[in-house]
PDB file of C-alpha atoms (C1' of nucleotides) in Angstrom:
ATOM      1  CA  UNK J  15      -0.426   4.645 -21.790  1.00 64.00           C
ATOM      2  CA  UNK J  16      -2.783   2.179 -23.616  1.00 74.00           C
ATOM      3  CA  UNK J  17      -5.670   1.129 -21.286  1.00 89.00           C
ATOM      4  CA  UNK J  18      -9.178   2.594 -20.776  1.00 95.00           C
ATOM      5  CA  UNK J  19     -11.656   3.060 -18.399  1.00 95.00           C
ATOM      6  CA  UNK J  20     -15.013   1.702 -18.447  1.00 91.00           C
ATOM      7  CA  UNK J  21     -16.243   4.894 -19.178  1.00 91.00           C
ATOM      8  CA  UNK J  22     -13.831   6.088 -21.262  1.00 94.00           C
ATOM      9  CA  UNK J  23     -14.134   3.047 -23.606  1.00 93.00           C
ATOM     10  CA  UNK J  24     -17.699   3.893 -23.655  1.00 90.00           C
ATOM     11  CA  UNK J  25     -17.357   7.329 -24.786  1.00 91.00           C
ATOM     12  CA  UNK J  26     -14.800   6.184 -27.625  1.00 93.00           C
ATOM     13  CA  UNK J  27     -17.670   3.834 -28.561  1.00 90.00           C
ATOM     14  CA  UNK J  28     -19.728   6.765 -29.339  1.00 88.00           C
ATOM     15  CA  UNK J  29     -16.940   8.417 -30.988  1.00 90.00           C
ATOM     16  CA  UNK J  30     -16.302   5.202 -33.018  1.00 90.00           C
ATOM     17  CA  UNK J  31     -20.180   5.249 -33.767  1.00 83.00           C
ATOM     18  CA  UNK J  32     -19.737   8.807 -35.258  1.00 70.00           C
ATOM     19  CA  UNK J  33     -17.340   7.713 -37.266  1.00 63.00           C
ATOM     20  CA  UNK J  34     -18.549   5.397 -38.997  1.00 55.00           C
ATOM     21  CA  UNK J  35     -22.003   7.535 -39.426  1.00 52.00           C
ATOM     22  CA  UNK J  36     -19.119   9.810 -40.928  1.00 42.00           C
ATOM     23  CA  UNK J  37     -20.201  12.667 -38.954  1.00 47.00           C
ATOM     24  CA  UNK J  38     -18.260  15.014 -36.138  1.00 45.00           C
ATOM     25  CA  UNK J  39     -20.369  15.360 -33.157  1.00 52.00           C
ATOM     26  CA  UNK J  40     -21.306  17.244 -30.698  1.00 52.00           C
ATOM     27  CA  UNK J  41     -21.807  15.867 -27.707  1.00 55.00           C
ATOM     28  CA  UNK J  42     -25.433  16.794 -26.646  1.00 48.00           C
ATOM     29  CA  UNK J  43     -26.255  15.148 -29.742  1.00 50.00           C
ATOM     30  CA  UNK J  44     -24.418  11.540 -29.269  1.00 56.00           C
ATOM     31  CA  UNK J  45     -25.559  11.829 -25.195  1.00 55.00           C
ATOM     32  CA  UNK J  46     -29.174  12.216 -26.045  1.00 47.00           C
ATOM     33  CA  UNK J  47     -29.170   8.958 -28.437  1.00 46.00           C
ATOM     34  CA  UNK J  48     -26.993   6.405 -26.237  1.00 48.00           C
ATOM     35  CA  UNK J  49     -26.732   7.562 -22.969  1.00 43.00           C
ATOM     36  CA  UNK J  50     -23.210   6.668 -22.796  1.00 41.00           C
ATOM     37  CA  UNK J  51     -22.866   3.769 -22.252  1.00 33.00           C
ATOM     38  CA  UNK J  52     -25.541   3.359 -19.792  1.00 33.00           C
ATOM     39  CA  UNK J  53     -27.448   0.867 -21.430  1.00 32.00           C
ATOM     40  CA  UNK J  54     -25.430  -2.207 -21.302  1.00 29.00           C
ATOM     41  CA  UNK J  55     -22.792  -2.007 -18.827  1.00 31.00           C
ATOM     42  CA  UNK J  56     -23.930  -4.010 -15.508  1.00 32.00           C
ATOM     43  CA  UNK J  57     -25.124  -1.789 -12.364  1.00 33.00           C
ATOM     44  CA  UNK J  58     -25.563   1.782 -13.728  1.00 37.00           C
ATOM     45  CA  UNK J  59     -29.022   1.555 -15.639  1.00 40.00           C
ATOM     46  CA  UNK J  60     -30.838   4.363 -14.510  1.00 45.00           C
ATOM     47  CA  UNK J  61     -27.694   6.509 -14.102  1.00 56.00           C
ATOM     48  CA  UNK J  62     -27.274   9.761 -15.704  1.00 77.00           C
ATOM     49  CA  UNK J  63     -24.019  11.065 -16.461  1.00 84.00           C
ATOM     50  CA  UNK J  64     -23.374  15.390 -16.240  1.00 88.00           C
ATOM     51  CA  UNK J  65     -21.952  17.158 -18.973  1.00 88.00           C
ATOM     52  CA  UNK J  66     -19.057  17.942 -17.759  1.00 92.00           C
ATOM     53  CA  UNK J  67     -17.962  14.293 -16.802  1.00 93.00           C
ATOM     54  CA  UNK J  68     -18.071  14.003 -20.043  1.00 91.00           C
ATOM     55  CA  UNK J  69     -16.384  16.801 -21.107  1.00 92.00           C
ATOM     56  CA  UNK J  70     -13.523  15.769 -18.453  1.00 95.00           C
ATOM     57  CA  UNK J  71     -13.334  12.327 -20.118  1.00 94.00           C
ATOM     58  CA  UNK J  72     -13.202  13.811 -23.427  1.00 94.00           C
ATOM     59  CA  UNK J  73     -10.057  15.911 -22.399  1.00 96.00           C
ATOM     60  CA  UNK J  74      -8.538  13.003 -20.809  1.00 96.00           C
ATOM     61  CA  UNK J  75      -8.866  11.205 -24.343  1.00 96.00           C
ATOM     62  CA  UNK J  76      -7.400  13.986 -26.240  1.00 96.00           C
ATOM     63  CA  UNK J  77      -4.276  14.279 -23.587  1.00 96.00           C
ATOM     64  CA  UNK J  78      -3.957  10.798 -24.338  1.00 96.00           C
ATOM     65  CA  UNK J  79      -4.271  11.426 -28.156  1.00 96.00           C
ATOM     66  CA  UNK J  80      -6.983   9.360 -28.855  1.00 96.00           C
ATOM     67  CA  UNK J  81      -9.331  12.108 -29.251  1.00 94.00           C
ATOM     68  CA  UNK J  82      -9.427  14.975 -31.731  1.00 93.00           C
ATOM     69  CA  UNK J  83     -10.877  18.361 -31.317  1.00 92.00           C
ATOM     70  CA  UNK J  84     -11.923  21.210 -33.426  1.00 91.00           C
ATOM     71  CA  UNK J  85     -11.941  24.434 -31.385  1.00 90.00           C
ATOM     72  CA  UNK J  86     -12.801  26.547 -33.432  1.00 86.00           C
ATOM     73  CA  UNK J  87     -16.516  25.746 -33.840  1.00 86.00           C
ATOM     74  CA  UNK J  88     -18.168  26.810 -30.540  1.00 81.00           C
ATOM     75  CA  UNK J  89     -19.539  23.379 -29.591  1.00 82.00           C
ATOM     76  CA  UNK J  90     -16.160  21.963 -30.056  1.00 89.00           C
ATOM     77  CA  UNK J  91     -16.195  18.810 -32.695  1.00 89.00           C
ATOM     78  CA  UNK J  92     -14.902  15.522 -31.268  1.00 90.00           C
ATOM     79  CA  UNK J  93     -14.017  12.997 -33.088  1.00 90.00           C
ATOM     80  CA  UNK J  94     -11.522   9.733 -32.431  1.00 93.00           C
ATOM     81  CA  UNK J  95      -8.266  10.264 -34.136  1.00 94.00           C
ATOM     82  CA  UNK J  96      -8.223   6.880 -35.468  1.00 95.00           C
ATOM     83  CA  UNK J  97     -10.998   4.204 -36.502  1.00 94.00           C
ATOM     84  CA  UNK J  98     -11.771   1.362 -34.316  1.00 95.00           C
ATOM     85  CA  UNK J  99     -10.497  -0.927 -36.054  1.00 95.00           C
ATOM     86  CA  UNK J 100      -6.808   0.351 -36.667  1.00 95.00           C
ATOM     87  CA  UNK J 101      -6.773   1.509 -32.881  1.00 96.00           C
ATOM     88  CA  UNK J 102      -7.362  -2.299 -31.979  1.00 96.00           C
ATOM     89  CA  UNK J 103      -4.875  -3.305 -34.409  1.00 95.00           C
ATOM     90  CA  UNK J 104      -2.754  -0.798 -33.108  1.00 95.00           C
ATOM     91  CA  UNK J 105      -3.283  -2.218 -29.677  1.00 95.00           C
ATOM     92  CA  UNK J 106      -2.123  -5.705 -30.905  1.00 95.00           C
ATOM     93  CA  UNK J 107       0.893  -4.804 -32.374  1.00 95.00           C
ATOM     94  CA  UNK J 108       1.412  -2.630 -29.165  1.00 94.00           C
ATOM     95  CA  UNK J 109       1.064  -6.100 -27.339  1.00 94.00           C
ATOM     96  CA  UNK J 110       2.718  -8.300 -29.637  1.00 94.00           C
ATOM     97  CA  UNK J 111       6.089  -5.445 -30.098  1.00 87.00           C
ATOM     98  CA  UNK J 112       6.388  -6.177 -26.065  1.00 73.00           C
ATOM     99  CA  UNK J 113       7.700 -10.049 -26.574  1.00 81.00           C
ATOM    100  CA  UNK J 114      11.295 -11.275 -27.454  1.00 85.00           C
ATOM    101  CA  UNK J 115       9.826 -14.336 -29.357  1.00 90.00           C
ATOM    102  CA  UNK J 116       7.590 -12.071 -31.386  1.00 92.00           C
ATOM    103  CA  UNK J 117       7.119 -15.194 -34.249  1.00 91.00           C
ATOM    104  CA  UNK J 118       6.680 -18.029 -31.126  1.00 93.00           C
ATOM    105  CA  UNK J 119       3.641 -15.357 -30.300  1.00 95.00           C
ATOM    106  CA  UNK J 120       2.267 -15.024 -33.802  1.00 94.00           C
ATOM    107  CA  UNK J 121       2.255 -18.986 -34.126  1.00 93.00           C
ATOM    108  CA  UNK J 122      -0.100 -19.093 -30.965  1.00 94.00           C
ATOM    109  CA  UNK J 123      -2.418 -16.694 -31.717  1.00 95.00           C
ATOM    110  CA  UNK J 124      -3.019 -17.977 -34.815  1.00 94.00           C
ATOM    111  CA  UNK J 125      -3.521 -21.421 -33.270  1.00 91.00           C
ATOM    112  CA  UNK J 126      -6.478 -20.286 -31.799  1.00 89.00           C
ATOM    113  CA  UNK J 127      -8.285 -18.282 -34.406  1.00 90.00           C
ATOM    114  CA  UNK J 128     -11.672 -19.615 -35.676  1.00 88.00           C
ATOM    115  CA  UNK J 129     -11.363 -21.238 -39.059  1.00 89.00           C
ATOM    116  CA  UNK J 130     -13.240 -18.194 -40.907  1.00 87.00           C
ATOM    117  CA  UNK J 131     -10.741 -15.768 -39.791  1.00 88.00           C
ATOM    118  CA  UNK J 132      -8.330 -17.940 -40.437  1.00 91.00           C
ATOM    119  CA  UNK J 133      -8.977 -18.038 -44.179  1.00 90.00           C
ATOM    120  CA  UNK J 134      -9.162 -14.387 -44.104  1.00 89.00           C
ATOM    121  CA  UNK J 135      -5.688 -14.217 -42.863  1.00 91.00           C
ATOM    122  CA  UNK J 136      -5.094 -16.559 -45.962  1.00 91.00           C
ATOM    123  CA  UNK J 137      -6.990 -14.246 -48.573  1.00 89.00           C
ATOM    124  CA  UNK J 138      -5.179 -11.636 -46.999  1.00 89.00           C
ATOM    125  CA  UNK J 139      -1.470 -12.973 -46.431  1.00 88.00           C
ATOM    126  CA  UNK J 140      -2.152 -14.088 -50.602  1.00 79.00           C
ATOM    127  CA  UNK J 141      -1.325 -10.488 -52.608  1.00 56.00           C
ATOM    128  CA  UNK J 142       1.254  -9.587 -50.801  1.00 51.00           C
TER     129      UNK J 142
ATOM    130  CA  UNK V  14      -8.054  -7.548 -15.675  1.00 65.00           C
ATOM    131  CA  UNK V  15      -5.210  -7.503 -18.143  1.00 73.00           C
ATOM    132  CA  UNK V  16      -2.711  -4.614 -17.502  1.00 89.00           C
ATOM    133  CA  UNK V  17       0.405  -4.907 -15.552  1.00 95.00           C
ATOM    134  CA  UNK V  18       2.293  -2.609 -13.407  1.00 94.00           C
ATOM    135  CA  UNK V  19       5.834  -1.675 -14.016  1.00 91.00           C
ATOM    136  CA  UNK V  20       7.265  -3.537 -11.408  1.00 91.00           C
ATOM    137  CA  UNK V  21       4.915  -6.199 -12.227  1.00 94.00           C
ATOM    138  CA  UNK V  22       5.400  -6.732 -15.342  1.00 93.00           C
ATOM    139  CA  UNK V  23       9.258  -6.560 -13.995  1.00 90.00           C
ATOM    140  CA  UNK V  24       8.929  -9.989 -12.189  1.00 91.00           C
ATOM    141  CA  UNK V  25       7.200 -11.189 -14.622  1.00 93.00           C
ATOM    142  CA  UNK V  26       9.924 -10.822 -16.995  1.00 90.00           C
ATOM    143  CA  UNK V  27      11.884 -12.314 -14.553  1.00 88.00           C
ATOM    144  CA  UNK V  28       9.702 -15.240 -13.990  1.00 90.00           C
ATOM    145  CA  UNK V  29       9.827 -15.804 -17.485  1.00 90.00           C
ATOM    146  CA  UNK V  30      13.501 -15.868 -17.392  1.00 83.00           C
ATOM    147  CA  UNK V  31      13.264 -19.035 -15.506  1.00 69.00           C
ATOM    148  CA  UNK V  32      10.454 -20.602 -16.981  1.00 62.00           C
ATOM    149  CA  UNK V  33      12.764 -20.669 -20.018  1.00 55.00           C
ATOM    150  CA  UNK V  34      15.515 -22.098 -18.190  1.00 51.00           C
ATOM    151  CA  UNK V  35      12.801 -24.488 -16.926  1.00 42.00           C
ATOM    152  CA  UNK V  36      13.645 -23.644 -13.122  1.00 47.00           C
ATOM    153  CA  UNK V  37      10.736 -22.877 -10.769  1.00 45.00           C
ATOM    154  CA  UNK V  38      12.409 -19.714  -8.783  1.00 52.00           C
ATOM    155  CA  UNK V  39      12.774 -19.085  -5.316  1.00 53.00           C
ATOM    156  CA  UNK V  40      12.836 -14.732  -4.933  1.00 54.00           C
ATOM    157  CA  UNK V  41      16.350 -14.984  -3.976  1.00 48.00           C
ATOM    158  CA  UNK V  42      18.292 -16.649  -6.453  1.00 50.00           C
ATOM    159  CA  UNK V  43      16.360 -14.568  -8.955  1.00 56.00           C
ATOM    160  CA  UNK V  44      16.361 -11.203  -7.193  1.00 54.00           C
ATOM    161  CA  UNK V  45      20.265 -11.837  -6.833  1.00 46.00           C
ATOM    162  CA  UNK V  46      20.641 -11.973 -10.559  1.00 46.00           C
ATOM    163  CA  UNK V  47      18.919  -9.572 -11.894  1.00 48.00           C
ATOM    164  CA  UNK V  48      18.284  -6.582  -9.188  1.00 43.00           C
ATOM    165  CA  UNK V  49      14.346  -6.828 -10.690  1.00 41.00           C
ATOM    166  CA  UNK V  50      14.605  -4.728 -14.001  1.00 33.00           C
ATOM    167  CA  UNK V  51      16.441  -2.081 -12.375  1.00 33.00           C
ATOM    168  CA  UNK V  52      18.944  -2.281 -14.685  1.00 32.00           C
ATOM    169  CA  UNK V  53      17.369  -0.987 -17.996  1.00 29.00           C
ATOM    170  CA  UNK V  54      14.370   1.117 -17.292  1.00 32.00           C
ATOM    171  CA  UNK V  55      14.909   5.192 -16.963  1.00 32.00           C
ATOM    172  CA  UNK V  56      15.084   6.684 -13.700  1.00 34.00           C
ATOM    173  CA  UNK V  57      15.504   3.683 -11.195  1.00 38.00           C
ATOM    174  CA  UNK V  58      19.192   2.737 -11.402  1.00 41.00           C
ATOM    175  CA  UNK V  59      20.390   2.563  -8.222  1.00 46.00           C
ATOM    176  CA  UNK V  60      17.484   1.499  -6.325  1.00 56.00           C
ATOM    177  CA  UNK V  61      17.257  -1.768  -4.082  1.00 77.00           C
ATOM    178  CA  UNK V  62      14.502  -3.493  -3.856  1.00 84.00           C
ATOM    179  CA  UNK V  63      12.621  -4.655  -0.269  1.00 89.00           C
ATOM    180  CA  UNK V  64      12.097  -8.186  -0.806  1.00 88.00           C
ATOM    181  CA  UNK V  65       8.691  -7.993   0.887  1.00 92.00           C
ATOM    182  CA  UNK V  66       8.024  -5.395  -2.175  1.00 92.00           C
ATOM    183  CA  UNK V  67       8.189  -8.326  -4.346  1.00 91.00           C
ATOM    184  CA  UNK V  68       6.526 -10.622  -2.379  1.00 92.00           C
ATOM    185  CA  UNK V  69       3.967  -8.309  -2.353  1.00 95.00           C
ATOM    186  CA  UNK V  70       4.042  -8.050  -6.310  1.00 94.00           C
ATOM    187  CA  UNK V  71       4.048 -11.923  -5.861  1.00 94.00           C
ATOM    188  CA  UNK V  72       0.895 -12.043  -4.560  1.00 96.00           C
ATOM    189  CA  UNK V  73      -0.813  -9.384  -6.675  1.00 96.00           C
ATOM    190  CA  UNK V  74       0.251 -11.271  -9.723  1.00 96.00           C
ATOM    191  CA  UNK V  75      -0.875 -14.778  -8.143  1.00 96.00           C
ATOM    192  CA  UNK V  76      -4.712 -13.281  -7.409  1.00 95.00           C
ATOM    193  CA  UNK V  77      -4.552 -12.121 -10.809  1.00 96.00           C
ATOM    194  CA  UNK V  78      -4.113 -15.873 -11.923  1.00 96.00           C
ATOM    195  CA  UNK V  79      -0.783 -14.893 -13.649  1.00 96.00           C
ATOM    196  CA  UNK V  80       1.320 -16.644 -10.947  1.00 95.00           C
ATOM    197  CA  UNK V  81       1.345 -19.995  -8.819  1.00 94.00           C
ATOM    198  CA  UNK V  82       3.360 -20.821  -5.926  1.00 93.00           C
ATOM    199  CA  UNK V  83       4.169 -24.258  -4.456  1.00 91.00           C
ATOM    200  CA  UNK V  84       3.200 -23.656  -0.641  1.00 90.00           C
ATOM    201  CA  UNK V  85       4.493 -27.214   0.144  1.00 86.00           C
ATOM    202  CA  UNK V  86       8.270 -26.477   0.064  1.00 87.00           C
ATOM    203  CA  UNK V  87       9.518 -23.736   2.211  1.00 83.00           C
ATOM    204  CA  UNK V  88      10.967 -21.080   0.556  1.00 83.00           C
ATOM    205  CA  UNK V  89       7.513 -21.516  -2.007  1.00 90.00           C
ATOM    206  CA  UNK V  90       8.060 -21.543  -5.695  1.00 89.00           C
ATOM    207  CA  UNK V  91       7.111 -19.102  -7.902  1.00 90.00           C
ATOM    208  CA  UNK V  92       6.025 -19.931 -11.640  1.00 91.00           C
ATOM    209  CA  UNK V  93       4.495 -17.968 -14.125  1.00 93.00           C
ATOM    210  CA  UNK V  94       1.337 -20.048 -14.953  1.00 95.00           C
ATOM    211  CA  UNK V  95       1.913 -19.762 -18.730  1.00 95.00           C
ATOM    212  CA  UNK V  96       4.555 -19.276 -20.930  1.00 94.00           C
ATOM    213  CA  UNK V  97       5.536 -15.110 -21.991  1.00 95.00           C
ATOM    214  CA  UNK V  98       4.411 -16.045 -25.798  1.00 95.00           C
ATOM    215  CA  UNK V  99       0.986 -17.842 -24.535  1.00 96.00           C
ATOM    216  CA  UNK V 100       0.528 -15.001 -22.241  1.00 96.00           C
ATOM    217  CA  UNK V 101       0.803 -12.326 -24.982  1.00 96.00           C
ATOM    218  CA  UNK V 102      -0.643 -14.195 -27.621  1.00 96.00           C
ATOM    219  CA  UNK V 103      -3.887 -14.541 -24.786  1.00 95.00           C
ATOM    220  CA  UNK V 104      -3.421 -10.836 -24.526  1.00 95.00           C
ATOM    221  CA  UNK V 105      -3.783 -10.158 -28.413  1.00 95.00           C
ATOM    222  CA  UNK V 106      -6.526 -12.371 -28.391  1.00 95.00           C
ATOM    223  CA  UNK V 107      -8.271 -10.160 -25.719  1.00 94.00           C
ATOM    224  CA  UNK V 108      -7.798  -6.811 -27.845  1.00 94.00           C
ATOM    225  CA  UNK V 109      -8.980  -8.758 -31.177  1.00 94.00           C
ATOM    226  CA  UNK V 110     -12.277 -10.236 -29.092  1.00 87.00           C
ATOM    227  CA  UNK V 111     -13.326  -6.562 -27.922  1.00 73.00           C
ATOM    228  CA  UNK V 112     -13.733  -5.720 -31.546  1.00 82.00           C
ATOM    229  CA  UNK V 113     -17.202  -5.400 -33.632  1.00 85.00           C
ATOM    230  CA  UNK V 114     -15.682  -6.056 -36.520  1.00 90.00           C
ATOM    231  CA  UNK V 115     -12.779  -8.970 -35.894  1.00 92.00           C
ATOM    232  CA  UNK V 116     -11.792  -9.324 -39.602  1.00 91.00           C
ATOM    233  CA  UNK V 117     -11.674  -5.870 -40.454  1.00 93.00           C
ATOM    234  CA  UNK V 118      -9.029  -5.134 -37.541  1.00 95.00           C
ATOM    235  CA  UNK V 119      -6.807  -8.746 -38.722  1.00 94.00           C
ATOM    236  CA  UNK V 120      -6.596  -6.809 -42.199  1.00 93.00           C
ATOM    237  CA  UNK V 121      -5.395  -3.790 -40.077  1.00 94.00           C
ATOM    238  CA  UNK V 122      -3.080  -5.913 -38.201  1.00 95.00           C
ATOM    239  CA  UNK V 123      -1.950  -8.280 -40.954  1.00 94.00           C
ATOM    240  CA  UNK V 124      -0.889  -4.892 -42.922  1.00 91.00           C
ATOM    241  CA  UNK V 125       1.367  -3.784 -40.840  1.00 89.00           C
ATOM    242  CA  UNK V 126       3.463  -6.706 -40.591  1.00 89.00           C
ATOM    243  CA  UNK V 127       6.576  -7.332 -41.486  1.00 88.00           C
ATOM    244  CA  UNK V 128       7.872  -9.311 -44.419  1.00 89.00           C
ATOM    245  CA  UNK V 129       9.754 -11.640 -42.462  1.00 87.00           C
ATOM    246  CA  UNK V 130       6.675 -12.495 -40.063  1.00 88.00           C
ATOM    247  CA  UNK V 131       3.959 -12.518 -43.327  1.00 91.00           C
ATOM    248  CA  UNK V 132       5.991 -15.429 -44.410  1.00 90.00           C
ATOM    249  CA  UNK V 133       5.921 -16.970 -41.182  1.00 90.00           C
ATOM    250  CA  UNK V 134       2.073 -16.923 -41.151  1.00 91.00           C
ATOM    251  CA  UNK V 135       1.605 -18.435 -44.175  1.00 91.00           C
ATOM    252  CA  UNK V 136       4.062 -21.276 -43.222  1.00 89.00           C
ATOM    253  CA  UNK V 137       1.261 -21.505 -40.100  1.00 89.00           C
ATOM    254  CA  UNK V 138      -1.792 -21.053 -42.118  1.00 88.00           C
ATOM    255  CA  UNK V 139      -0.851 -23.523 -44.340  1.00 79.00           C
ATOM    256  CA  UNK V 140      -0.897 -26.518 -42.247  1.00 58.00           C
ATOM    257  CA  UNK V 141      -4.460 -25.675 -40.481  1.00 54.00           C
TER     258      UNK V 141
ATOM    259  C1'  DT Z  23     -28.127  42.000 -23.239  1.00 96.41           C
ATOM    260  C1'  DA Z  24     -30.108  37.923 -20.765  1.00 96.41           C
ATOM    261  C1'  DG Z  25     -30.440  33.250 -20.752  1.00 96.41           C
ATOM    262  C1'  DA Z  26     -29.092  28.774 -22.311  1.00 96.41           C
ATOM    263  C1'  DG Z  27     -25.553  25.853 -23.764  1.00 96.41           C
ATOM    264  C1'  DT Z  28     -20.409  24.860 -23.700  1.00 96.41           C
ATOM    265  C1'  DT Z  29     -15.991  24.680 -21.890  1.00 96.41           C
ATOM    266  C1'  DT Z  30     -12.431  25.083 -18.291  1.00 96.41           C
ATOM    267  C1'  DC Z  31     -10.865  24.578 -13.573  1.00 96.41           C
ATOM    268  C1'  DT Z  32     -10.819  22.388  -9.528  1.00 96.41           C
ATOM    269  C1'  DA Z  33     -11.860  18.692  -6.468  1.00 96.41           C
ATOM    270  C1'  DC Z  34     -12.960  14.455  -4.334  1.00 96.41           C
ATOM    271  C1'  DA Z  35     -13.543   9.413  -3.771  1.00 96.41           C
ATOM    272  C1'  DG Z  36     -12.227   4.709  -4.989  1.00 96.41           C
ATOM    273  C1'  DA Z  37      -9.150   1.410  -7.122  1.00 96.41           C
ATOM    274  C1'  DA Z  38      -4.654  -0.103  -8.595  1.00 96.41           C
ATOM    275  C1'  DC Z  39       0.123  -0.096  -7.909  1.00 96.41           C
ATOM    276  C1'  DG Z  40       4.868   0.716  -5.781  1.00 96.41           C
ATOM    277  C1'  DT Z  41       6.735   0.474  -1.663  1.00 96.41           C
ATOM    278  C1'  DA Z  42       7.934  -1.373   2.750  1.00 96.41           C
ATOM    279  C1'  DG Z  43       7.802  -2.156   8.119  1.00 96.41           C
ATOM    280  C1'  DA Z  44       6.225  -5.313  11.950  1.00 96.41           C
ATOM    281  C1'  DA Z  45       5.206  -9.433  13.245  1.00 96.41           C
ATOM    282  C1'  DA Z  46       4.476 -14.204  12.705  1.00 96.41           C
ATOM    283  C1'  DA Z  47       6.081 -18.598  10.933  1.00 96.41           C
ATOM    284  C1'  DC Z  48       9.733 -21.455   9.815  1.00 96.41           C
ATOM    285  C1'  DC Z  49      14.279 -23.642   9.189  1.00 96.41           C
ATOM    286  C1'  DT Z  50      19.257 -24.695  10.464  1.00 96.41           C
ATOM    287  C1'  DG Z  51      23.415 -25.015  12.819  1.00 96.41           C
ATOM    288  C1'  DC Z  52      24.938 -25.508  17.231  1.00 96.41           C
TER     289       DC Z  52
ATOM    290  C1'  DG M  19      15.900 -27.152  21.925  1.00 96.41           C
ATOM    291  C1'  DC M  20      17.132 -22.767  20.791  1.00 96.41           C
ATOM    292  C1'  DA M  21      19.063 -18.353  18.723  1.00 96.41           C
ATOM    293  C1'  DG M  22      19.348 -16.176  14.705  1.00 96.41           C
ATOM    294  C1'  DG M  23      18.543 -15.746  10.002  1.00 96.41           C
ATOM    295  C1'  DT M  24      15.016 -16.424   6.100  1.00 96.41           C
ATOM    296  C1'  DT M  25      10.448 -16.340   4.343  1.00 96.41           C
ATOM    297  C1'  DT M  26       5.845 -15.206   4.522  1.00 96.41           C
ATOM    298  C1'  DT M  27       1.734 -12.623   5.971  1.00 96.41           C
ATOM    299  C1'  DC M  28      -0.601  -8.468   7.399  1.00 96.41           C
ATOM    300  C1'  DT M  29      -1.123  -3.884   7.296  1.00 96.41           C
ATOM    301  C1'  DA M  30      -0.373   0.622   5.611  1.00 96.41           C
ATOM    302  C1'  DC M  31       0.872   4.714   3.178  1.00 96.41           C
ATOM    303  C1'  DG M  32       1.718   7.676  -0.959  1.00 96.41           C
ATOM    304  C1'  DT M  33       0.868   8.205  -5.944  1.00 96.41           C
ATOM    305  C1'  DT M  34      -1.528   7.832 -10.124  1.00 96.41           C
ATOM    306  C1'  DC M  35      -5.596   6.830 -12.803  1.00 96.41           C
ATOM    307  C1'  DT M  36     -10.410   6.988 -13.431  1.00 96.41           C
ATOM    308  C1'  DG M  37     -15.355   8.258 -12.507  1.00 96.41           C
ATOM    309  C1'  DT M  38     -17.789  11.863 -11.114  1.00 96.41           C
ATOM    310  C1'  DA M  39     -19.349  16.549 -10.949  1.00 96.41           C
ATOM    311  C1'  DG M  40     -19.897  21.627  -9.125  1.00 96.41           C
ATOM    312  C1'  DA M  41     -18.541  26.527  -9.893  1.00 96.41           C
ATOM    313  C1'  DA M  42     -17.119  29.710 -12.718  1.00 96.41           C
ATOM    314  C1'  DA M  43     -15.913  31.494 -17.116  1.00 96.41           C
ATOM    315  C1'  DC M  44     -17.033  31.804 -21.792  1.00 96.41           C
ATOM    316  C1'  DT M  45     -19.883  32.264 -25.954  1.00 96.41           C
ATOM    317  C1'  DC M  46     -23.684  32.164 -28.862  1.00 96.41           C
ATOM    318  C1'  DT M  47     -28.558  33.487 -30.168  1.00 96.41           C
ATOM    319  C1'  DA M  48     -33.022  35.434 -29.586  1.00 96.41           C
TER     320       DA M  48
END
DNA sequence: TAGAGTTTCTACAGAACGTAGAAAACCTGC
DNA sequence: GCAGGTTTTCTACGTTCTGTAGAAACTCTA
């Protein structure tokens, strides 16, 4: 129950976006900035998405509890239930939980993390 | 091009199995042992298997660069081409890479750790 | 209250996956 | 060398997930 669509992904991109602008959106508002996704993605430049595919992908989020909604505004307020960044580090532990060997895992990843991050971990690992 | 089926990740598993006991497989002997995970997981207990099911698997997973057969020998030899830890550790390394902000999401990830593994990391951090 | 925006319901097409039969290719004991 | 079993390939079908959106219902606001 983890993966995403293309578009789906795209959508909690704007959602992410939000978030970090620290605002609840409406859609219209988000749509008429980005575009969806539109811009980037190979093969569907011109494209323009309807509302309601959207909306549909929206629902789909929520069912999957990565989206929020308040109803009781009338344009509903969507906003992702958690931050980009603990989602993806969410995801990794989701990944890592799956192994036997979950150390033997740890010790490769970290064998192939850039040296910055890699100090990070350090600073990080430190007060603990 | 990263998520697995159910059954999928099923042989897999199994694949793995051998890889550990450093035996490339033939379907068989494997599919003799362990009736292909439908011993643990809810709902499929009494099930049998087709072996052209797996085969089919087989060949899924091989296109998706996760298996390699020997064609030379008859019954071919299945592998997986990297170990379960490399795999998943790849995999975490995927989730990390779609990130904006890498660091922020290892501080996530590093806080929700357990003791036992913190230590561990440092032990690997160390030496780098 | 009419019109514009919003949401829900329903639907369809394409891909991925679980599943497996039919047929072809291959090996082995006789 | 061949009959019969084993393995592989090809093809196919049903289900689920995702992208996509129309029609209809709902709800504001002028």
């Amino acid at each position: 129950m983890a993966s995403l669509g293309e578009l789906e992904r795209a959508v909690m991109d704007l959602l992410w976006a939000g978030h970090e602008a620290a605002t609840a959106n409406t859609l219209r508002d988000r749509l008429a900035q980005t575009s969806v996704g539109r811009d980037g993605a190979a093969g569907h430049e011109g494209k323009e998405l309807a509302v309601t595919t959207v909306l549909t992908v929206l629902s789909r989020l929520e069912k999957k509890g990565l989206v929020e909604r308040e109803r009781g505004t009338r344009p509903h307020r969507y906003q992702a239930v958690s931050s980009r960044e603990d989602h993806t580090a969410e995801l990794m532990h989701e990944v890592l939980g799956s192994a036997p060997d979950r150390e033997a895992v740890l010790a490769r990843f970290i064998g192939s993390v850039s040296e910055g991050e890699a100090e990070t971990l350090r600073k990080l690992l430190g007060h603990l």
